[in-house]
Each structure stands twice: as C-alpha cells, then as structure tokens.
Short mmCIF file of C-alpha atoms in Angstrom, two decimals:
data_model
loop_
_atom_site.label_atom_id
_atom_site.label_comp_id
_atom_site.label_asym_id
_atom_site.label_seq_id
_atom_site.Cartn_x
_atom_site.Cartn_y
_atom_site.Cartn_z
CA TYR A 601 0.00 0.00 0.00
CA VAL A 602 2.82 2.38 0.87
CA ASP A 603 4.55 1.60 -2.44
CA HIS A 604 1.36 2.22 -4.44
CA ALA A 605 0.93 5.55 -2.66
CA ALA A 606 4.59 6.51 -3.13
CA VAL A 607 4.51 6.07 -6.91
CA LEU A 608 1.63 8.56 -6.88
CA GLY A 609 3.74 11.01 -4.86
CA VAL A 610 2.07 10.50 -1.47
CA GLU A 611 4.38 9.51 1.41
CA ASP A 612 4.66 9.73 5.20
CA ASP A 613 8.11 9.32 6.77
CA SER A 614 6.55 8.16 10.05
CA VAL A 615 5.32 4.97 8.35
CA TYR A 616 8.83 4.20 7.09
CA ALA A 617 10.25 4.94 10.55
CA PHE A 618 7.76 2.59 12.17
CA THR A 619 8.68 -0.17 9.72
CA HIS A 620 12.37 0.19 10.62
CA ASP A 621 11.56 0.26 14.33
CA THR A 622 9.44 -2.88 14.06
CA LEU A 623 12.14 -4.76 12.18
CA SER A 624 14.50 -3.81 15.03
CA PHE A 625 11.91 -4.96 17.57
CA LEU A 626 11.63 -8.34 15.83
CA ALA A 627 15.42 -8.76 15.79
CA ASP A 628 15.25 -9.32 19.54
CA GLU A 629 13.76 -12.50 20.93
CA VAL A 630 10.54 -11.17 22.41
CA ASP A 631 8.55 -13.74 24.40
CA ASP A 632 6.16 -11.34 26.14
CA VAL A 633 2.76 -11.96 24.55
CA ASN A 634 1.47 -8.57 25.69
CA ALA A 635 4.38 -6.79 24.02
CA LEU A 636 3.81 -8.78 20.84
CA VAL A 637 0.08 -8.01 20.82
CA ALA A 638 0.79 -4.32 21.40
CA ARG A 639 3.26 -4.28 18.51
CA ALA A 640 0.82 -6.13 16.25
CA LEU A 641 -1.85 -3.53 16.98
CA ALA A 642 0.67 -0.80 16.24
CA VAL A 643 1.19 -2.46 12.86
CA GLY A 644 -2.56 -2.18 12.37
CA GLU A 645 -2.45 1.50 13.31
CA ASN A 646 0.27 2.20 10.78
CA ASN A 647 -1.48 0.16 8.10
CA LEU A 648 -4.46 2.47 8.59
CA LYS A 649 -2.09 5.34 7.78
CA ALA A 650 -0.85 3.42 4.74
CA MET A 651 -4.39 2.82 3.46
CA GLN A 652 -5.21 6.49 4.05
CA LEU A 653 -2.11 7.49 2.03
CA LEU A 654 -3.15 5.22 -0.83
CA ASP A 655 -6.75 6.43 -0.75
CA SER A 656 -5.45 10.00 -0.92
CA GLY A 657 -3.13 9.14 -3.80
CA ASN A 658 -5.74 7.24 -5.80
CA THR A 659 -8.59 9.71 -5.33
CA GLY A 660 -6.35 12.76 -5.60
CA THR A 661 -5.02 11.53 -8.93
CA TYR A 662 -8.02 9.82 -10.53
CA GLY A 663 -11.01 11.26 -8.63
CA HIS A 664 -13.35 9.54 -6.19
CA PRO A 665 -14.91 6.26 -7.38
CA GLU A 666 -18.54 6.69 -8.43
CA PRO A 667 -21.30 4.13 -8.97
CA THR A 668 -20.62 2.66 -12.41
CA ARG A 669 -22.15 -0.09 -14.55
CA VAL A 670 -19.36 -2.35 -15.75
CA ARG A 671 -19.48 -4.86 -18.56
CA VAL A 672 -18.22 -8.32 -17.54
CA THR A 673 -18.40 -10.00 -20.97
CA PRO A 674 -16.03 -9.64 -23.93
CA VAL A 675 -16.16 -7.05 -26.70
CA LYS A 676 -14.97 -7.96 -30.20
CA GLY A 677 -11.43 -6.82 -30.96
CA LYS A 678 -7.77 -6.88 -29.94
CA CYS A 679 -7.29 -6.87 -26.20
CA ILE A 680 -5.08 -6.45 -23.14
CA LEU A 681 -5.92 -7.77 -19.66
CA VAL A 682 -4.53 -5.95 -16.60
CA SER A 683 -4.38 -7.72 -13.24
CA GLY A 684 -2.89 -6.86 -9.85
CA HIS A 685 -3.54 -3.62 -7.94
CA ASP A 686 -1.68 -0.62 -9.37
CA LEU A 687 -3.82 2.22 -10.79
CA LYS A 688 -0.83 4.17 -12.12
CA ASP A 689 0.27 1.27 -14.33
CA LEU A 690 -3.23 0.98 -15.79
CA ALA A 691 -3.36 4.74 -16.45
CA ALA A 692 -0.06 4.64 -18.32
CA LEU A 693 -1.19 1.66 -20.40
CA LEU A 694 -4.49 3.37 -21.26
CA GLN A 695 -2.64 6.47 -22.44
CA GLN A 696 -0.31 4.41 -24.63
CA THR A 697 -3.08 2.27 -26.17
CA GLU A 698 -5.44 5.13 -26.97
CA GLY A 699 -6.39 5.13 -30.65
CA LYS A 700 -4.65 1.81 -31.39
CA GLY A 701 -7.82 -0.29 -31.67
CA ILE A 702 -7.06 -2.29 -28.52
CA ASN A 703 -9.66 -2.90 -25.81
CA VAL A 704 -8.38 -2.98 -22.23
CA TYR A 705 -9.97 -5.15 -19.52
CA THR A 706 -9.41 -5.31 -15.77
CA HIS A 707 -8.98 -8.56 -13.88
CA GLY A 708 -9.09 -9.50 -10.20
CA GLU A 709 -8.42 -6.59 -7.84
CA MET A 710 -8.22 -4.16 -10.79
CA LEU A 711 -12.02 -4.27 -11.23
CA PRO A 712 -12.57 -1.17 -9.00
CA CYS A 713 -10.46 0.90 -11.41
CA LEU A 714 -13.47 1.07 -13.72
CA ALA A 715 -15.21 3.38 -11.23
CA TYR A 716 -12.52 6.09 -11.11
CA PRO A 717 -13.39 9.11 -13.34
CA GLY A 718 -9.76 9.56 -14.38
CA LEU A 719 -9.58 5.97 -15.67
CA LYS A 720 -13.07 5.21 -16.96
CA LYS A 721 -12.90 8.27 -19.22
CA TYR A 722 -10.94 6.09 -21.65
CA SER A 723 -13.52 4.55 -23.96
CA HIS A 724 -11.27 1.57 -24.74
CA LEU A 725 -11.35 0.52 -21.06
CA VAL A 726 -14.31 -1.68 -21.90
CA GLY A 727 -14.92 -3.83 -18.83
CA ASN A 728 -13.76 -6.62 -16.54
CA TYR A 729 -12.78 -10.14 -17.59
CA GLY A 730 -12.62 -13.15 -15.29
CA GLY A 731 -12.61 -13.33 -11.53
CA ALA A 732 -10.19 -13.71 -8.63
CA TRP A 733 -6.48 -14.44 -8.72
CA GLN A 734 -6.65 -18.20 -8.13
CA ASP A 735 -8.47 -18.76 -11.45
CA GLN A 736 -5.91 -16.88 -13.53
CA ALA A 737 -4.25 -19.87 -15.21
CA LYS A 738 -7.54 -21.01 -16.73
CA GLU A 739 -8.71 -17.46 -17.51
CA PHE A 740 -5.40 -16.24 -18.94
CA ASP A 741 -5.19 -19.35 -21.08
CA ALA A 742 -8.59 -18.50 -22.60
CA PHE A 743 -7.90 -14.76 -22.97
CA PRO A 744 -6.98 -14.11 -26.64
CA GLY A 745 -4.67 -11.14 -26.04
CA ALA A 746 -1.78 -9.77 -23.98
CA ILE A 747 -1.76 -9.84 -20.16
CA LEU A 748 -0.08 -7.35 -17.81
CA MET A 749 0.54 -8.20 -14.14
CA THR A 750 1.01 -5.29 -11.76
CA THR A 751 2.33 -5.87 -8.22
CA ASN A 752 1.43 -9.32 -6.90
CA CYS A 753 -0.98 -12.27 -7.33
CA ILE A 754 0.87 -13.89 -10.25
CA GLN A 755 0.91 -17.68 -10.44
CA ARG A 756 3.31 -19.82 -12.43
CA PRO A 757 2.33 -19.05 -16.05
CA ARG A 758 1.33 -21.87 -18.35
CA GLN A 759 3.44 -22.33 -21.45
CA SER A 760 0.34 -21.62 -23.52
CA TYR A 761 0.40 -17.92 -22.56
CA GLN A 762 3.90 -17.29 -21.20
CA SER A 763 4.91 -15.44 -24.38
CA ARG A 764 2.06 -12.94 -24.00
CA ILE A 765 2.13 -12.27 -20.26
CA PHE A 766 4.20 -9.37 -18.91
CA THR A 767 5.06 -8.03 -15.47
CA THR A 768 5.77 -4.53 -14.18
CA GLY A 769 6.54 -2.86 -10.86
CA LEU A 770 7.20 -5.14 -7.90
CA VAL A 771 6.15 -8.43 -9.52
CA GLN A 772 8.39 -10.59 -11.73
CA TRP A 773 8.60 -14.20 -12.86
CA PRO A 774 11.51 -16.12 -14.45
CA GLY A 775 11.11 -16.26 -18.21
CA VAL A 776 8.44 -13.52 -18.29
CA VAL A 777 9.28 -10.17 -19.90
CA HIS A 778 9.43 -7.40 -17.29
CA VAL A 779 8.35 -3.92 -18.37
CA THR A 780 10.25 -0.93 -16.98
CA ASN A 781 9.90 2.85 -17.21
CA ASP A 782 6.20 2.58 -18.09
CA ASP A 783 7.10 1.53 -21.65
CA PHE A 784 4.31 -0.87 -22.60
CA SER A 785 5.20 -1.17 -26.28
CA ALA A 786 6.00 -4.90 -25.91
CA VAL A 787 2.57 -5.49 -24.34
CA ILE A 788 0.87 -3.51 -27.10
CA ASN A 789 2.71 -5.40 -29.85
CA ALA A 790 1.77 -8.74 -28.28
CA ALA A 791 -1.88 -7.65 -28.21
CA LEU A 792 -1.81 -6.62 -31.86
CA GLU A 793 -0.25 -9.95 -32.84
CA ALA A 794 -2.80 -12.01 -30.90
CA GLU A 795 -6.19 -12.93 -32.33
CA GLY A 796 -8.32 -10.95 -29.93
CA PHE A 797 -12.01 -11.65 -29.38
CA THR A 798 -13.67 -12.55 -32.69
CA GLU A 799 -17.16 -11.63 -31.51
CA ASP A 800 -19.03 -9.89 -28.71
CA GLY A 801 -20.14 -11.92 -25.73
CA PRO A 802 -23.70 -11.66 -24.44
CA GLU A 803 -24.09 -8.36 -22.59
CA GLN A 804 -23.88 -8.60 -18.79
CA TYR A 805 -23.20 -5.79 -16.34
CA ILE A 806 -22.55 -5.30 -12.64
CA THR A 807 -22.42 -2.07 -10.63
CA ILE A 808 -19.33 -1.04 -8.67
CA GLY A 809 -17.87 2.14 -7.20
CA PHE A 810 -19.42 2.51 -3.74
CA GLY A 811 -16.41 4.01 -1.97
CA HIS A 812 -16.74 6.17 1.11
CA ASN A 813 -17.31 9.35 -0.89
CA ALA A 814 -20.16 7.80 -2.93
CA VAL A 815 -21.86 6.21 0.08
CA MET A 816 -21.55 9.29 2.26
CA SER A 817 -23.08 11.42 -0.49
CA VAL A 818 -26.34 9.54 0.14
CA ALA A 819 -25.76 9.02 3.87
CA ASP A 820 -29.00 10.82 4.74
CA LYS A 821 -31.01 8.28 2.73
CA VAL A 822 -29.14 5.38 4.35
CA ILE A 823 -29.65 6.78 7.84
CA ASP A 824 -33.35 7.45 7.20
CA ALA A 825 -33.80 3.89 5.89
CA VAL A 826 -32.22 2.48 9.06
CA LYS A 827 -34.34 4.68 11.33
CA ALA A 828 -37.48 3.71 9.39
CA GLY A 829 -36.68 0.03 9.82
CA LYS A 830 -36.23 -0.50 6.08
CA ILE A 831 -32.58 -1.50 6.54
CA ARG A 832 -32.22 -3.93 9.43
CA ARG A 833 -28.50 -4.67 9.27
CA PHE A 834 -25.30 -4.20 7.27
CA PHE A 835 -23.02 -7.14 6.48
CA LEU A 836 -19.44 -6.62 5.36
CA ILE A 837 -18.65 -9.86 3.54
CA GLY A 838 -15.35 -9.75 1.71
CA GLY A 839 -11.62 -10.13 1.78
CA CYS A 840 -9.37 -12.49 -0.12
CA ASP A 841 -10.42 -15.40 -2.30
CA GLY A 842 -8.68 -18.71 -2.82
CA ALA A 843 -9.09 -22.22 -4.15
CA LYS A 844 -9.35 -24.02 -0.82
CA PRO A 845 -12.66 -25.87 -0.32
CA GLY A 846 -15.14 -24.15 1.96
CA ARG A 847 -15.16 -20.74 0.30
CA ASP A 848 -18.64 -21.35 -1.06
CA TYR A 849 -19.58 -20.39 2.51
CA TYR A 850 -19.33 -16.74 1.45
CA THR A 851 -21.61 -17.23 -1.53
CA ASN A 852 -24.16 -19.04 0.61
CA LEU A 853 -23.96 -16.42 3.36
CA ALA A 854 -24.34 -13.44 1.02
CA THR A 855 -27.31 -14.97 -0.80
CA SER A 856 -28.97 -15.91 2.52
CA VAL A 857 -28.84 -12.39 3.96
CA PRO A 858 -32.47 -11.19 4.37
CA ASP A 859 -33.91 -8.75 1.84
CA ASP A 860 -34.01 -5.94 4.42
CA CYS A 861 -30.22 -6.06 4.89
CA VAL A 862 -27.36 -4.53 2.89
CA VAL A 863 -24.19 -6.41 1.90
CA MET A 864 -20.96 -4.45 1.56
CA THR A 865 -18.01 -6.18 -0.08
CA LEU A 866 -14.42 -5.55 -1.08
CA ALA A 867 -11.26 -7.23 -2.39
CA CYS A 868 -11.37 -10.34 -4.57
CA GLY A 869 -13.64 -12.26 -2.19
CA LYS A 870 -16.48 -10.37 -3.89
CA TYR A 871 -16.18 -12.63 -6.94
CA ARG A 872 -17.95 -15.34 -4.95
CA PHE A 873 -21.22 -13.44 -5.42
CA ASN A 874 -20.77 -10.09 -7.22
CA LYS A 875 -22.46 -11.19 -10.45
CA LEU A 876 -25.64 -12.22 -8.64
CA GLU A 877 -28.72 -10.00 -8.42
CA PHE A 878 -29.39 -8.52 -4.99
CA GLY A 879 -31.90 -5.78 -5.83
CA ASP A 880 -32.30 -2.61 -3.76
CA ILE A 881 -33.99 -1.12 -0.70
CA GLY A 882 -35.81 2.06 -1.65
CA GLY A 883 -33.27 2.82 -4.35
CA ILE A 884 -30.25 1.88 -2.21
CA PRO A 885 -28.48 -1.13 -3.78
CA ARG A 886 -28.35 -4.14 -1.49
CA LEU A 887 -24.86 -5.00 -2.75
CA LEU A 888 -22.29 -2.23 -2.34
CA ASP A 889 -18.89 -2.97 -3.89
CA ILE A 890 -16.49 -0.75 -1.94
CA GLY A 891 -13.35 -1.59 -3.94
CA GLN A 892 -9.93 -3.18 -3.52
CA CYS A 893 -8.53 -4.77 -0.35
CA ASN A 894 -6.95 -1.43 0.60
CA ASP A 895 -10.42 0.11 0.39
CA ALA A 896 -11.04 -1.43 3.77
CA TYR A 897 -10.20 2.19 4.55
CA SER A 898 -13.44 3.19 2.82
CA ALA A 899 -15.41 0.63 4.81
CA ILE A 900 -13.91 2.02 8.01
CA GLN A 901 -14.82 5.60 7.02
CA ILE A 902 -18.39 4.53 6.24
CA ALA A 903 -18.71 2.73 9.58
CA VAL A 904 -17.28 5.69 11.53
CA ALA A 905 -19.59 8.14 9.74
CA LEU A 906 -22.64 6.00 10.49
CA ALA A 907 -21.58 5.63 14.12
CA ASN A 908 -21.27 9.41 14.41
CA ALA A 909 -24.67 9.90 12.81
CA PHE A 910 -26.29 7.51 15.28
CA GLU A 911 -24.19 8.83 18.18
CA CYS A 912 -22.85 5.41 19.06
CA GLY A 913 -19.67 3.35 18.77
CA VAL A 914 -18.87 1.27 15.69
CA ASN A 915 -19.44 -1.90 17.73
CA ASP A 916 -22.97 -0.69 18.51
CA LEU A 917 -23.92 -0.36 14.84
CA PRO A 918 -26.18 -2.95 13.19
CA LEU A 919 -23.06 -4.21 11.39
CA SER A 920 -21.55 -7.69 11.09
CA ILE A 921 -18.12 -8.32 9.57
CA VAL A 922 -17.30 -11.68 7.99
CA LEU A 923 -13.84 -11.92 6.42
CA SER A 924 -12.58 -14.39 3.86
CA TRP A 925 -8.98 -15.03 4.69
CA TYR A 926 -5.77 -15.46 2.72
CA GLU A 927 -2.35 -14.35 3.96
CA GLN A 928 -0.26 -11.39 2.67
CA LYS A 929 -1.83 -7.94 2.98
CA ALA A 930 -4.90 -9.43 4.67
CA VAL A 931 -2.77 -9.68 7.83
CA ALA A 932 -2.32 -5.92 7.94
CA VAL A 933 -5.99 -5.20 7.23
CA LEU A 934 -7.10 -7.54 10.03
CA LEU A 935 -4.67 -5.88 12.43
CA THR A 936 -6.07 -2.48 11.47
CA LEU A 937 -9.59 -3.61 12.34
CA LEU A 938 -8.33 -4.98 15.66
CA HIS A 939 -6.43 -1.75 16.36
CA LEU A 940 -9.71 0.12 15.93
CA GLY A 941 -11.26 -2.10 18.57
CA ILE A 942 -13.81 -3.73 16.29
CA GLN A 943 -15.32 -6.70 18.09
CA GLY A 944 -17.02 -9.93 17.09
CA MET A 945 -15.65 -10.38 13.57
CA ARG A 946 -15.87 -13.78 11.93
CA ILE A 947 -13.02 -15.16 9.86
CA GLY A 948 -12.56 -18.20 7.62
CA PRO A 949 -12.65 -20.58 5.89
CA SER A 950 -9.75 -21.59 8.15
CA LEU A 951 -7.68 -19.66 10.65
CA PRO A 952 -4.53 -17.88 9.46
CA ALA A 953 -1.42 -20.04 9.53
CA PHE A 954 0.23 -17.89 12.21
CA VAL A 955 -2.65 -18.28 14.68
CA GLY A 956 -1.53 -20.89 17.17
CA PRO A 957 -3.38 -21.73 20.41
CA ASN A 958 -1.79 -18.85 22.40
CA VAL A 959 -2.53 -16.26 19.72
CA LEU A 960 -6.07 -17.55 19.23
CA ASP A 961 -6.68 -17.28 22.97
CA VAL A 962 -5.71 -13.60 22.90
CA LEU A 963 -7.80 -12.87 19.81
CA VAL A 964 -10.90 -14.57 21.17
CA LYS A 965 -10.67 -13.13 24.70
CA THR A 966 -9.66 -9.61 23.69
CA PHE A 967 -11.48 -9.09 20.40
CA GLY A 968 -14.13 -11.78 20.17
CA LEU A 969 -12.67 -12.92 16.84
CA THR A 970 -14.56 -16.07 15.86
CA PRO A 971 -13.89 -18.77 13.25
CA ILE A 972 -16.84 -19.17 10.87
CA ASP A 973 -19.33 -21.97 11.43
CA THR A 974 -22.10 -22.69 8.90
CA PRO A 975 -23.82 -19.85 7.01
CA GLU A 976 -27.10 -20.73 8.71
CA ALA A 977 -25.68 -20.76 12.24
CA ASP A 978 -23.63 -17.61 11.74
CA LEU A 979 -26.48 -15.70 10.14
CA ALA A 980 -28.83 -16.62 12.97
CA ALA A 981 -26.27 -15.44 15.54
CA MET A 982 -25.54 -12.17 13.74
CA LEU A 983 -29.23 -11.35 13.31
CA GLY A 984 -29.77 -12.05 16.98
#
C-alpha cells in the first residue's frame, strides 16, 4: 500500500520509521505476549495510515470512485488484460493504447479501477474479464490477447500464454518479460499480434464504485432507511479469495442475507457473489462494492460516519463483519480492524497459519474474533 501511494507522490516518513523500528523490535527474541500483541496492533495502526495514504493518492489523482455499470463479458477486438492492484500502471497503459484499436480489460483486484473518473474516461477501457487471482491460469489461457501483471498475485504461467504475459513494478517471474519505465510497447505489440475476441459476448453488467465518498453522499437516505426500519443490518462480507474448499460459505452467506439487509463487499472475495442479483432497498443497492482490499479504509470511514450519525460506537452499529482469509496484505488489514477495537468479527474458511493456540486465545478473549461456522448458524447469531 505504501509503495502504491509513493509512486503517486504520497508519502509519510513516520510509516517508514515505524517499519524500521518494528524490524529492530523483531530482531530481539521477544517472548512477552502482551508486548507482541501491542506491537501487532501498532502495525494495524500504521497500516491504517498506509491505506489512508493510498486512498489519498488514488482519489487525488483519478477522482473519487462513483457508482458505475461495468461490462463483464467480452467485446470484439484486440485486447489487453490488466491484473494486480496498481492504478498508475493501468493509467499509463491506457494512455499508450489510446487510438490503437485495442480494448483494455481489468482482472481481479483491478475491477474497482473502472469506477474512477480519471480511468473510466478512456472509452477503450471496456470492462472486466474473469474473476479472482486463483483462477488466472484457466482465464489467462482463454484470454486471446496480452496480459499485464502489476504488483502481486501472479501464479506460475502456463506455457500456452507465457509469451504474451508481462510483469511490471514489484512483480516478476523467471522467463516472463518485465516492463520498466512505463514503456508498454511490448505489451501492445503482443496484443496486436494475438487474435483478440472474434465476436461480442452476451451483454452482462454489474455495478461497482461505492467508496466512502459515494456512500456518504447519500448518507442521509441510508440513515433514514435504518431509522425507518427499512434497513435492518449491514453485512461486510469480503476479503481475499482462494481455491481451498469451503469458500462457497461466502456465496451461501451473502445470498442468505435477508432482503431488508445490505451487503458491503471488497477485495477479490467479492467474486464469490458479485455477479448475482441482490436488488435494492428504496433505491439503495443491497450489494455495495467498496473496492480493492486497501479500500477497507473506505469501509472504516463509512462505519465511523454511520456511528457518528447515530451517536454510538462502531461496535454498537447494526453491522456484522465476515472476512474471507488469505495471507499477505490481509494480515495488515485484520490488524487495522483490531487496532480500531472492532469486536465480534468472523473469519474463515480456516484460521490464518500464524494463529496458534496462544494467539487464538488472545484474539478470542480480547477481540471476540470467531472462526466461521455454517452460514445458517452464523447468520442466525448475527441477526440475533
């Protein structure tokens, strides 16, 4: 998150200083669980700063995300698929492909890019293709164009598409061409040489772009709907996706949420249910796609604003948080939520690899963090 913000010119030396201090802290053999918990929560505090920096960089450069209908089926023509997380890389590619007859698609965590005014203004950014990171081998194999990976989430490329996949920024892979200095000419040439989509797919759209600015712009309607009993509860169901069995829990949970409740989602866990129809409550969509994993910052801002409006704490809101877990940045996001004192979150489909019995004891006793059960049991408990 700090790197993404830095390439957009937004930095905070205190975050770098904390990182150095924490590496020094870890160099000593610390066996005091209280000291370790305190440091972990401090990591969460600084990750909140990092997400704030990135939100400032993204919105300051490309505008605030706005509710946007996005095509999720192919358009006839030459094509490039962009996966990963980095908005600046996508912007540079869009500038360089303008007028070349190449359609650009997002993939995975890049889907939210289609809601930023500074990116969606490009008419050849035509939609999103595919789903979450773990399906990339199958999806990239079927994609008839060039593929650009920004930052992370790359898997070992299949030979069938290794010659037309490229990396840039922090991500690389042996045998894959790495693009530097924002020169995407090799990617463009590969797209022009590939077949591209020979026909349009059947039209299908989803709506994204419900970041904190968009939601707060209609906060009065949301608050009125809650006070009138039209919205009973909010569910934040999102996080990382993966191939491990049991992740259909999140699909089943989201589709079982009662019609008088709103589902907020973010990160690539949304692909478990984001193409399903959820309808609306008095014009307020029942499914609100908040954005990338780092847009947990947006979810936090929405929760804080609602708590202020109702003159209560975040833990007193009619809000349940159910996280789909996979390591990497998800660790930092979870620690941020714990730093903020958010209680009673559910996490699954299995506990993080670093959570041993001692750590679990602290998390359960201090924060009420609970492993998921069945969708039916959890839903009944959350609805009270």
